Short mmCIF file of C-alpha atoms and ligand atoms in Angstrom, two decimals:
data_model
loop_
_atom_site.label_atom_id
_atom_site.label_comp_id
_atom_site.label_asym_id
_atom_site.label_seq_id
_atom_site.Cartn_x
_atom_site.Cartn_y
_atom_site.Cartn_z
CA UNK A 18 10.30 0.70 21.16
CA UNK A 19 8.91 3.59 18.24
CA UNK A 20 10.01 1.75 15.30
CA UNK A 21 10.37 -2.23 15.23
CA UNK A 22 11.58 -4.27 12.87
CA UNK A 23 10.12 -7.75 13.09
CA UNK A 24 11.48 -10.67 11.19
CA UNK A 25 9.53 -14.04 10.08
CA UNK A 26 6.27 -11.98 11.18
CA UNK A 27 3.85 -14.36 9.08
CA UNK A 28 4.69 -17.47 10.31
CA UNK A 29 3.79 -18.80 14.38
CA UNK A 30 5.07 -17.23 16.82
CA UNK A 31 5.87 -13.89 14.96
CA UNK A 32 2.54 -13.54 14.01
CA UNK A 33 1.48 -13.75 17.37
CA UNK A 34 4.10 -11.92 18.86
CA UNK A 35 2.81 -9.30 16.16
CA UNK A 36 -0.84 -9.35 17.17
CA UNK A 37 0.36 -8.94 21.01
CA UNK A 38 2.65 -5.50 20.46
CA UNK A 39 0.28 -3.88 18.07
CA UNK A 40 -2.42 -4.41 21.13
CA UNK A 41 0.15 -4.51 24.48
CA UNK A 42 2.90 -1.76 23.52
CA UNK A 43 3.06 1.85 22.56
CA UNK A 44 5.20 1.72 19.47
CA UNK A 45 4.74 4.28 15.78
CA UNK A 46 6.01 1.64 13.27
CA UNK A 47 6.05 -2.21 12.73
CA UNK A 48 7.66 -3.04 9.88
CA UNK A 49 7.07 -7.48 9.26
CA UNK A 50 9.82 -8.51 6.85
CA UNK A 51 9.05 -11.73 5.71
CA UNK A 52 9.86 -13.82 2.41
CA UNK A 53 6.46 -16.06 2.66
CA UNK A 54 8.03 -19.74 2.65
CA UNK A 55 5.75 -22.68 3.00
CA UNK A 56 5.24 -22.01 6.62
CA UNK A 57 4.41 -17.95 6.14
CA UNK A 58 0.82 -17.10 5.72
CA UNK A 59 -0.17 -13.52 5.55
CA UNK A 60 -3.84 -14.98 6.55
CA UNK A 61 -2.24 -15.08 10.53
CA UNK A 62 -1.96 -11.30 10.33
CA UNK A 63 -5.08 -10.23 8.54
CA UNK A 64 -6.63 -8.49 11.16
CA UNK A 65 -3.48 -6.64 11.71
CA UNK A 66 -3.41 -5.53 7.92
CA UNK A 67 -5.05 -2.24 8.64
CA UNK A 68 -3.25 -0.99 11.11
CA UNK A 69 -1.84 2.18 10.15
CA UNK A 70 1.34 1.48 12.21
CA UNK A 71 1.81 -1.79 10.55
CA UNK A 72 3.67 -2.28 7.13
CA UNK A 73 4.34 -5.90 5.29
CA UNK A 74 7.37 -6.11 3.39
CA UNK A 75 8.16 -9.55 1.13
CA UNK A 76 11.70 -10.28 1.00
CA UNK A 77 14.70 -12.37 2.45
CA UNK A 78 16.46 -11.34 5.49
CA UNK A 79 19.55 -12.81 3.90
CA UNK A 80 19.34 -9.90 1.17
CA UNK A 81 21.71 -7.50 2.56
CA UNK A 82 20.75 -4.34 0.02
CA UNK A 83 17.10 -4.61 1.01
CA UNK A 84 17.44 -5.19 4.75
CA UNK A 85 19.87 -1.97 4.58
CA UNK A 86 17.25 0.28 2.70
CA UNK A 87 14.65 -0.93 5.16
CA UNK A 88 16.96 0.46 8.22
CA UNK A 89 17.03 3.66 6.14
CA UNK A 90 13.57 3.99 5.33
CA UNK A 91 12.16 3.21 8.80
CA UNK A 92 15.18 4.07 11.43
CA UNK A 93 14.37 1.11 13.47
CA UNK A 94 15.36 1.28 17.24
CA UNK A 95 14.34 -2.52 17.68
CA UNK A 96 14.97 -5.72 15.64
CA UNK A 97 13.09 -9.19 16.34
CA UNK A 98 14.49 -12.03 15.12
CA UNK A 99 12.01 -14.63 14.28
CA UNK A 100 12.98 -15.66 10.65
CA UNK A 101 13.66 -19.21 10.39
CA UNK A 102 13.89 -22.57 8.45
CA UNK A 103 12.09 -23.90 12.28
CA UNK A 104 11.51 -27.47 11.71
CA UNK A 105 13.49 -30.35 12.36
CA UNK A 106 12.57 -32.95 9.93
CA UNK A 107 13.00 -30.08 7.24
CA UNK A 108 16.61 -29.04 8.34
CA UNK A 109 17.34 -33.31 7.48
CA UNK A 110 16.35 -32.93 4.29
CA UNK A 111 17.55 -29.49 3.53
CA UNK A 112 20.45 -28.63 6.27
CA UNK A 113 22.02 -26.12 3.35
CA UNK A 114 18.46 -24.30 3.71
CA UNK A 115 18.13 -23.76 7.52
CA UNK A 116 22.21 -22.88 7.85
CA UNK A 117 21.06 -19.87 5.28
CA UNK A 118 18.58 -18.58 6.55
CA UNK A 119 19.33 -19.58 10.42
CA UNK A 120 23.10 -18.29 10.31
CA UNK A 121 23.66 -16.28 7.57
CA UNK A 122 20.36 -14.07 7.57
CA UNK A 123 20.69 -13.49 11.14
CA UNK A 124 24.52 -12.39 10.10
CA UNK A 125 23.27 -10.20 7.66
CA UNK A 126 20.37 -8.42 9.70
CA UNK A 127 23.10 -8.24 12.64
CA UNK A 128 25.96 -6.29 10.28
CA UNK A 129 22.92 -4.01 9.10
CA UNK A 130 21.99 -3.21 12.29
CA UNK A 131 25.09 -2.34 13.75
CA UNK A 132 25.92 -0.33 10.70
CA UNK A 133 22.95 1.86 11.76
CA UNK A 134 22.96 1.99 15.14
CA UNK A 135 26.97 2.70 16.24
CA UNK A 136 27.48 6.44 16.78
CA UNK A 137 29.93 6.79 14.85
CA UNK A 138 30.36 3.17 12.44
CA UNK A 139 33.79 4.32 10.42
CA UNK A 140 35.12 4.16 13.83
CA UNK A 141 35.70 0.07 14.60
CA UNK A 142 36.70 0.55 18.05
CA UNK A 143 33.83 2.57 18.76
CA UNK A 144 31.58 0.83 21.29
CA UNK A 145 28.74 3.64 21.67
CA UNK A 146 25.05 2.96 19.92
CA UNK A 147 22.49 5.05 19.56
CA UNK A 148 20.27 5.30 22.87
CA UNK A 149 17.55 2.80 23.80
CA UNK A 150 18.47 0.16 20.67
CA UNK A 151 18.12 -3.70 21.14
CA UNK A 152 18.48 -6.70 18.69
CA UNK A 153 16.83 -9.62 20.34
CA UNK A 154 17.07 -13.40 18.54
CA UNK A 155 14.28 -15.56 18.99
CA UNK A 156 16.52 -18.58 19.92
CA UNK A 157 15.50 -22.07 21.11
CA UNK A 158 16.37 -24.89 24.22
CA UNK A 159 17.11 -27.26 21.44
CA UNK A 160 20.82 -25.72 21.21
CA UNK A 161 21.64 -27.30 24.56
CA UNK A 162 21.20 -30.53 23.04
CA UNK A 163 19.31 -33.54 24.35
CA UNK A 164 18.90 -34.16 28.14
CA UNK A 165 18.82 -37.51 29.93
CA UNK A 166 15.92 -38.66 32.54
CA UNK A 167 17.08 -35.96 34.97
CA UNK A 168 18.55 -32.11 34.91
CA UNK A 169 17.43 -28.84 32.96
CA UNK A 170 18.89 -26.48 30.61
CA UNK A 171 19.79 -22.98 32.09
CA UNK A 172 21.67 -20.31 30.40
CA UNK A 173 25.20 -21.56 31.37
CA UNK A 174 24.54 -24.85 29.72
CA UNK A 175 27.13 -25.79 26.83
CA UNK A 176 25.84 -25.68 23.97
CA UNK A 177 25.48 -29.27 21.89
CA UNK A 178 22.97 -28.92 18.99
CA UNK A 179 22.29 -32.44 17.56
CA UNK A 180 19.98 -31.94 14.56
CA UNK A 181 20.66 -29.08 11.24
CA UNK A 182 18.06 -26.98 12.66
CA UNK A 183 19.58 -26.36 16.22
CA UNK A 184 22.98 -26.19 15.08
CA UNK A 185 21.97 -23.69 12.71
CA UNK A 186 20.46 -21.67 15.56
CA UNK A 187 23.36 -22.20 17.73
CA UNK A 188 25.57 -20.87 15.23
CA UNK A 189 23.61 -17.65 15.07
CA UNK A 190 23.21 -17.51 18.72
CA UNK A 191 27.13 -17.86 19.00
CA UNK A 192 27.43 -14.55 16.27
CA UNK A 193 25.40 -12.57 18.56
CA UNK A 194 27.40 -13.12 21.33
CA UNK A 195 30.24 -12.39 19.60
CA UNK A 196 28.92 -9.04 18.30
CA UNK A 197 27.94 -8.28 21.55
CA UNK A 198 31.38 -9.15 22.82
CA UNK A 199 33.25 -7.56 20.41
CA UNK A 200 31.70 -4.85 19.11
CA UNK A 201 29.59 -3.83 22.35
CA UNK A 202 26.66 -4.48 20.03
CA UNK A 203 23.17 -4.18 22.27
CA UNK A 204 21.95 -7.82 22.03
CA UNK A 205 19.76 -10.36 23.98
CA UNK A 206 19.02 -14.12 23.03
CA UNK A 207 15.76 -15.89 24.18
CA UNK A 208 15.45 -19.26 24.43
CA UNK A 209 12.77 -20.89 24.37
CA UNK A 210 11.11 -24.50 25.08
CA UNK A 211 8.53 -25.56 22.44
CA UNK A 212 5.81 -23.50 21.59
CA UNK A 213 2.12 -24.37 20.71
CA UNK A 214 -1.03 -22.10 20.14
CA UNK A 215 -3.11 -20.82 17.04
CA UNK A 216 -1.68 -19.79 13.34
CA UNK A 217 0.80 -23.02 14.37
CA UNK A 218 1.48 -24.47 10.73
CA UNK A 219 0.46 -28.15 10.75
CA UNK A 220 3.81 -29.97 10.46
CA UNK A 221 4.58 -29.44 13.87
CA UNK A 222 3.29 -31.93 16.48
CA UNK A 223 0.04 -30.40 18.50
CA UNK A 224 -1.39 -28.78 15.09
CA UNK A 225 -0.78 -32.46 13.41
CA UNK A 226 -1.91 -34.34 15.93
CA UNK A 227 -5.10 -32.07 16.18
CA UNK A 228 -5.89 -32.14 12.37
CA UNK A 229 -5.30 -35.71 11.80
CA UNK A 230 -7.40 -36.68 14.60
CA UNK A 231 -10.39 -34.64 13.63
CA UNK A 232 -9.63 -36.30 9.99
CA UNK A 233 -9.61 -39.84 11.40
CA UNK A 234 -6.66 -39.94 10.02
CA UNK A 235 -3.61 -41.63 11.57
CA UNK A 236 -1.61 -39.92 14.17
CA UNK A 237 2.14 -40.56 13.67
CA UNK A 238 4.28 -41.31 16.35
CA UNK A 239 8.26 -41.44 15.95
CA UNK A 240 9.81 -44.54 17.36
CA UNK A 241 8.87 -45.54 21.70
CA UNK A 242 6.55 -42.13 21.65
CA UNK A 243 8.59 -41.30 25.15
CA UNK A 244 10.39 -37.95 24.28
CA UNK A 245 9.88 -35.53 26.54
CA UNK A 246 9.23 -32.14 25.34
CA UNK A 247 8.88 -28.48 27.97
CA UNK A 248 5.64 -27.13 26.32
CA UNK A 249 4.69 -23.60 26.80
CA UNK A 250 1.57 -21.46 25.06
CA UNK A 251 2.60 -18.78 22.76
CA UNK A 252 1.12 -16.07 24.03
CA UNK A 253 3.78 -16.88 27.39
CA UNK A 254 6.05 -16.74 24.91
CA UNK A 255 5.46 -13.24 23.37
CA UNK A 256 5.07 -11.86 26.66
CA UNK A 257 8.44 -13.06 27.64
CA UNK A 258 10.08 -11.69 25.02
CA UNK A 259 8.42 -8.37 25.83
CA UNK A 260 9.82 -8.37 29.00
CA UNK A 261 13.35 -8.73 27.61
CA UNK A 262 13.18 -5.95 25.65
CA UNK A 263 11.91 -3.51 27.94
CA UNK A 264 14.22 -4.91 30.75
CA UNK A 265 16.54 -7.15 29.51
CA UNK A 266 20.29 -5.97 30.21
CA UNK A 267 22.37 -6.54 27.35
CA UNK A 268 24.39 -8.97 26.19
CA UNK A 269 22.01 -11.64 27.96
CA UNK A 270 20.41 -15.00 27.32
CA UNK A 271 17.29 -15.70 28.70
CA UNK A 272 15.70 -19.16 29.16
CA UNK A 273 12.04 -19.29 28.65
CA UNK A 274 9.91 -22.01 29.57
CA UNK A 275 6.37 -23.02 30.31
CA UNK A 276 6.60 -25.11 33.70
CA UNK A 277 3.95 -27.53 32.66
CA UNK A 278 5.43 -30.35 33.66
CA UNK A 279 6.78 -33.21 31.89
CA UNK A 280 5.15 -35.23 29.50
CA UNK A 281 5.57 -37.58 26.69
CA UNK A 282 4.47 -37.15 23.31
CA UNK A 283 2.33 -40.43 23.53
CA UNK A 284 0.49 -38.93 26.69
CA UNK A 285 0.11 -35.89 24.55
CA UNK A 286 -0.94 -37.92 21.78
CA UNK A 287 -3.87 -39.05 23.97
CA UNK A 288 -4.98 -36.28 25.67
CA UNK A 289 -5.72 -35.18 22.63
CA UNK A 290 -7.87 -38.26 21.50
CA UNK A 291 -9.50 -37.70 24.48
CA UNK A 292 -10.60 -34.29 24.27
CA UNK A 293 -11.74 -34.89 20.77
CA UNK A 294 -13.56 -38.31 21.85
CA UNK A 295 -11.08 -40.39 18.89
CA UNK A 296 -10.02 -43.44 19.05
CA UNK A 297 -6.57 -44.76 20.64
CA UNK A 298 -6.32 -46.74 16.94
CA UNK A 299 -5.50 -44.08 15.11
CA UNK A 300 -2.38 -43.83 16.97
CA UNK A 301 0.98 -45.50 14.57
CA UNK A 302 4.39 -45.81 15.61
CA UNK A 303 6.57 -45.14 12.80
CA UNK A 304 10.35 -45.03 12.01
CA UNK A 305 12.26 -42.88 14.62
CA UNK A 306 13.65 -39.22 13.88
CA UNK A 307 17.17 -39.61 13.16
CA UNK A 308 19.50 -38.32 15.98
CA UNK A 309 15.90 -37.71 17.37
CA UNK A 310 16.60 -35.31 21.07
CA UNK A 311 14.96 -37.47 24.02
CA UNK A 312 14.57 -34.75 26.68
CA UNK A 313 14.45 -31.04 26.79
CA UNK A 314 13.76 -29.65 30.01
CA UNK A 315 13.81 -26.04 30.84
CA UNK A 316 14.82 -24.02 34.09
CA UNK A 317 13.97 -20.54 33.50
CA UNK A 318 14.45 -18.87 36.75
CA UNK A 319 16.87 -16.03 35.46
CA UNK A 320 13.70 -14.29 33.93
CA UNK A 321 11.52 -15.21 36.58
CA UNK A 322 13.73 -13.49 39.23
CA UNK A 323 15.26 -10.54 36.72
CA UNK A 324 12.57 -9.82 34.97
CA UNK A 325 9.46 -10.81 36.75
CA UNK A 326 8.14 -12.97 34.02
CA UNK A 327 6.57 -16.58 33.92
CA UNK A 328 3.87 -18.51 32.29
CA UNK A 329 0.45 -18.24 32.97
CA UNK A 330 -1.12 -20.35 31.02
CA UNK A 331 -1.73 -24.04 32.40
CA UNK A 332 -1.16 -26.72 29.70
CA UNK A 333 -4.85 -27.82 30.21
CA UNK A 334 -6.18 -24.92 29.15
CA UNK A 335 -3.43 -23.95 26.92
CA UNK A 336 -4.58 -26.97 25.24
CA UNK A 337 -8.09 -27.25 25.06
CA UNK A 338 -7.88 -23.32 23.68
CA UNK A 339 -5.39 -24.58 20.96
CA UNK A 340 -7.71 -27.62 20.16
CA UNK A 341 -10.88 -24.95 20.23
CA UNK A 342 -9.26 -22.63 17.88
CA UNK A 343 -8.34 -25.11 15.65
CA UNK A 344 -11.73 -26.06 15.38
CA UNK A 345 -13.18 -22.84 14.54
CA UNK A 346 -10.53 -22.29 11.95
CA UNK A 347 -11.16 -24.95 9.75
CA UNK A 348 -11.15 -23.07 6.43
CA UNK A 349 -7.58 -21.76 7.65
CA UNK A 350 -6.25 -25.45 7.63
CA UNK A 351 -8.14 -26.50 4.79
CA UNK A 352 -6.18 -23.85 2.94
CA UNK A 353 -3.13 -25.11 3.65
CA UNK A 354 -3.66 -28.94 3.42
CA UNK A 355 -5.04 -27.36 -0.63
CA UNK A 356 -1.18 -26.09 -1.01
CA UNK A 357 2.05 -28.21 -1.21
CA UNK A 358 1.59 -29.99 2.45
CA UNK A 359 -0.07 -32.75 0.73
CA UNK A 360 3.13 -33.34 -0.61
CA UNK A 361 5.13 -33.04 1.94
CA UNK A 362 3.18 -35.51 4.05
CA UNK A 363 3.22 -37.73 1.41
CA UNK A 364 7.13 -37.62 1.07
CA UNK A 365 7.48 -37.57 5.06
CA UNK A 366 4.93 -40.21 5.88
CA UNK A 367 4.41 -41.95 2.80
CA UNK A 368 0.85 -42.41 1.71
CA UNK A 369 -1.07 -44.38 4.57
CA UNK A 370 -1.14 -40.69 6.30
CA UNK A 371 -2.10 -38.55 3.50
P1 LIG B 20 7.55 -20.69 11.50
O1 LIG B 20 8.22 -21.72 10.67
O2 LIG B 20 6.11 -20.82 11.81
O3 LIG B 20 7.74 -19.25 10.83
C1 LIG B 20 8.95 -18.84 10.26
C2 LIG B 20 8.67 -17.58 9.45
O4 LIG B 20 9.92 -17.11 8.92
C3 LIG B 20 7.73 -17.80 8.25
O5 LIG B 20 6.79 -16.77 8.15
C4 LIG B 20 8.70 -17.78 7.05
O6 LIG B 20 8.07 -17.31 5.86
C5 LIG B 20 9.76 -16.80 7.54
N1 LIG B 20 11.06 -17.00 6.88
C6 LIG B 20 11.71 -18.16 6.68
N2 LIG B 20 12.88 -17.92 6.04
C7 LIG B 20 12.97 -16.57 5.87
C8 LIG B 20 13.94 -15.70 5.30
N3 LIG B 20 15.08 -16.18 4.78
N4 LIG B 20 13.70 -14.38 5.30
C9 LIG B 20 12.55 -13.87 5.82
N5 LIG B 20 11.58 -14.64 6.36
C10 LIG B 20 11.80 -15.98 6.40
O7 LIG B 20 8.43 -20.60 12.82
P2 LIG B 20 7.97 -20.35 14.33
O8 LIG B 20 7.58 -21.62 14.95
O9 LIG B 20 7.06 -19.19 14.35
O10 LIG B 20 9.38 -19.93 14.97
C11 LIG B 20 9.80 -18.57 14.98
C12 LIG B 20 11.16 -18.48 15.64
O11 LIG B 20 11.08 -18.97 16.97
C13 LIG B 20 12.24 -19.28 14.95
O12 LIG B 20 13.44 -18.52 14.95
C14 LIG B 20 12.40 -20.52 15.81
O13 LIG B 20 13.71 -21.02 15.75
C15 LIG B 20 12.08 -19.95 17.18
N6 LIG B 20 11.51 -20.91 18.14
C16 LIG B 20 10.43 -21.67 17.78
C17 LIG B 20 9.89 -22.54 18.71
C18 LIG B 20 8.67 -23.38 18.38
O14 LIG B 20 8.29 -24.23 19.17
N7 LIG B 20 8.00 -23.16 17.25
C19 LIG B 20 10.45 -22.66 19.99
C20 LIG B 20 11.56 -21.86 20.32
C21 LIG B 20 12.07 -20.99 19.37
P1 LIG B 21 8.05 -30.97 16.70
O1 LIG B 21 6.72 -30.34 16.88
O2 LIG B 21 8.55 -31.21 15.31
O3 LIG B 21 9.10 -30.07 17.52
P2 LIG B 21 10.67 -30.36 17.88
O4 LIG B 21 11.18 -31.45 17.04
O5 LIG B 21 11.29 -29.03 17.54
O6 LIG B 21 10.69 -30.67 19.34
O7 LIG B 21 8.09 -32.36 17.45
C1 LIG B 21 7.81 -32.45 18.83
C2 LIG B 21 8.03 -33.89 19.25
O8 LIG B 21 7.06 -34.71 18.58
C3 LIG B 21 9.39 -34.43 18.84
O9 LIG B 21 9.84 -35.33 19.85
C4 LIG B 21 9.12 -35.20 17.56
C5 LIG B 21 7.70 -35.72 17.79
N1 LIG B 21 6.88 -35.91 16.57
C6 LIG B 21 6.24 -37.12 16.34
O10 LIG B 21 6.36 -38.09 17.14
N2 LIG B 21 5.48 -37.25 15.22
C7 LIG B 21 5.34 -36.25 14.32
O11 LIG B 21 4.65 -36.43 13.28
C8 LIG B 21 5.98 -34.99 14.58
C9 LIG B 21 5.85 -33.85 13.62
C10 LIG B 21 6.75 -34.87 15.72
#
């Protein structure tokens, strides 16, 4: 890797993953190309800001003239995917939003980078690339589907996406296959269970779960509380997907997972009333997620024995980290409860949670 293109770089897990290369890898140029939604923060990345090898640019990975100029300006040998509309109850309200960006940016960033990177691109049967360049999409275990009380996904699993958000992923993880198959284009897809850590933007279930409880406010559960989520710590996560790129054969799909067992979002609903010494009666069931995936479960051995990789970071302390950071990063929530989240819990949960 000299010169990387990361996508979605101010959100989660890019900003993370951002964090961990600038410190971890030798690389001359990190370009973060982000178009600052609700859930991108340049705040995550503000002790990254002055790195001389790291450059912000605002703008929409579905805006083919820019991403083109970008491969121009900075030859990239390396392109993360990270960009996404990533949240379930979102893609319900807004499936046109997350099939945009999900699909049809990732189409756009793969034609660009193709464009660039084929020896000799007038040519369309022309299967050579320039040496030592990978496209890797951040991809996700929910495009298997939903699981029952027993089995795991691994990388020959059919894919069945059930909500707008993992269909939407599936369809991009379906184009880079097909690139890969049919235009030799140098490709890997990651999948991965689902991640918690710091920078995680509140909506999602730890962060909520954290800040509501340390707000005595109430903590809401979706219908029986007994889905069963693979939960792995970002920072596994970002080291995974370091270890595809370095050593990740093309044309490959790795499953990533975090081997902490299996638990239920009530039992992770009070472990964290526990550790923050709250109250079980701040816990309310409300209306179910609808088509709402029961199980994911995640068998990543094909990285484990390929690549060498696995987690190493144990769900309690994974945990009581995330719940520590959290805590020491008030002002960094507070910011974003100030902005339009207020809303959106307010249209999500109605008022009783606001
Ligand atoms: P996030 O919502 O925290 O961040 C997404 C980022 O993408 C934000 O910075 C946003 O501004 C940016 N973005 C959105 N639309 C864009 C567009 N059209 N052009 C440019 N930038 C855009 O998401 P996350 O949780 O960090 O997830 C990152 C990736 O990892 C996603 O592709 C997601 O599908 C995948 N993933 C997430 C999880 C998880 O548990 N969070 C698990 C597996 C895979
Ligand atoms: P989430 O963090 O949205 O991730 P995903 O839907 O991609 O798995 O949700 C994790 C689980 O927590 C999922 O089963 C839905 C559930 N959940 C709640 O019960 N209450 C909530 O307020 C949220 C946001 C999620």
């Amino acid at each position: 890797m000299r010169s990387v293109l990361v996508t979605g770089g101010a959100g989660f897990i890019g900003s993370n993953f951002i964090r961990h290369v600038l410190c971890e890898e030798t690389i001359d140029r990190l370009v973060n190309l982000d178009a600052l939604t609700y859930a991108g923060n340049l705040e995550n990345l503000a002790d990254c800001a002055d790195d001389s090898r790291y450059c912000f640019v605002h703008g929409n990975i579905c805006d083919r003239e820019l991403v083109e100029k970008l491969f121009v300006e900075y030859a990239f040998d390396t392109v993360v995917n990270f960009a996404a509309e990533s949240h379930v109850d979102r893609s319900i309200t807004s499936p046109e939003i997350a099939f945009t960006t999900n699909a049809l940016g990732t189409q756009t960033l793969l034609e660009a980078a193709k464009r660039f990177w084929k020896v000799d691109p007038s040519n369309k049967f022309s299967r050579d690339y320039r040496e030592g360049v990978r496209f890797l999409q951040v991809s996700t275990d929910e495009v298997y589907g939903a699981l029952g009380s027993t089995g795991t996904f691994r990388e020959t699993t059919p894919l069945s996406p059930n909500s707008p958000y993992s269909a939407s992923k599936a369809a991009a993880d379906l184009m880079v296959g097909a690139y890969h198959r049919t235009f030799g284009f140098p490709a890997n897809i990651t999948r991965c269970s689902n991640n918690y850590g710091p920078y995680q933007f509140p909506e999602k279930l730890i962060p909520l779960l954290i800040c509501n409880a340390q707000n005595n406010k109430p903590l809401p559960v979706y219908g029986d509380g007994l889905q069963v989520r693979d939960w792995i710590h970002v920072q596994d996560h970002c080291r995974a997907i370091c270890a595809v790129l370095k050593n990740g054969q093309p044309g490959e799909v790795y499953n990533i997972g975090g081997d902490n067992g299996e638990r239920t979002n009530l039992e992770i609903v009070h472990l964290i009333l526990r550790k923050l010494g709250k109250p079980e009666s701040l816990i309310i069931h409300i209306k179910d997620r609808p088509g709402h995936d029961r199980r994911y479960a995640i068998d990543h051995t094909k990285i484990t024995r390929e690549l060498h990789w696995k987690p190493q970071i144990s769900f309690e302390e994974g945990i009581y980290r995330t719940i520590q950071w959290y805590m020491e990063n008030s002002a960094w929530v507070e910011r974003i409860m100030m902005g339009d989240y207020q809303i959106y819990c307010a249209e999500m949960y109605g008022s009783e949670i606001v």
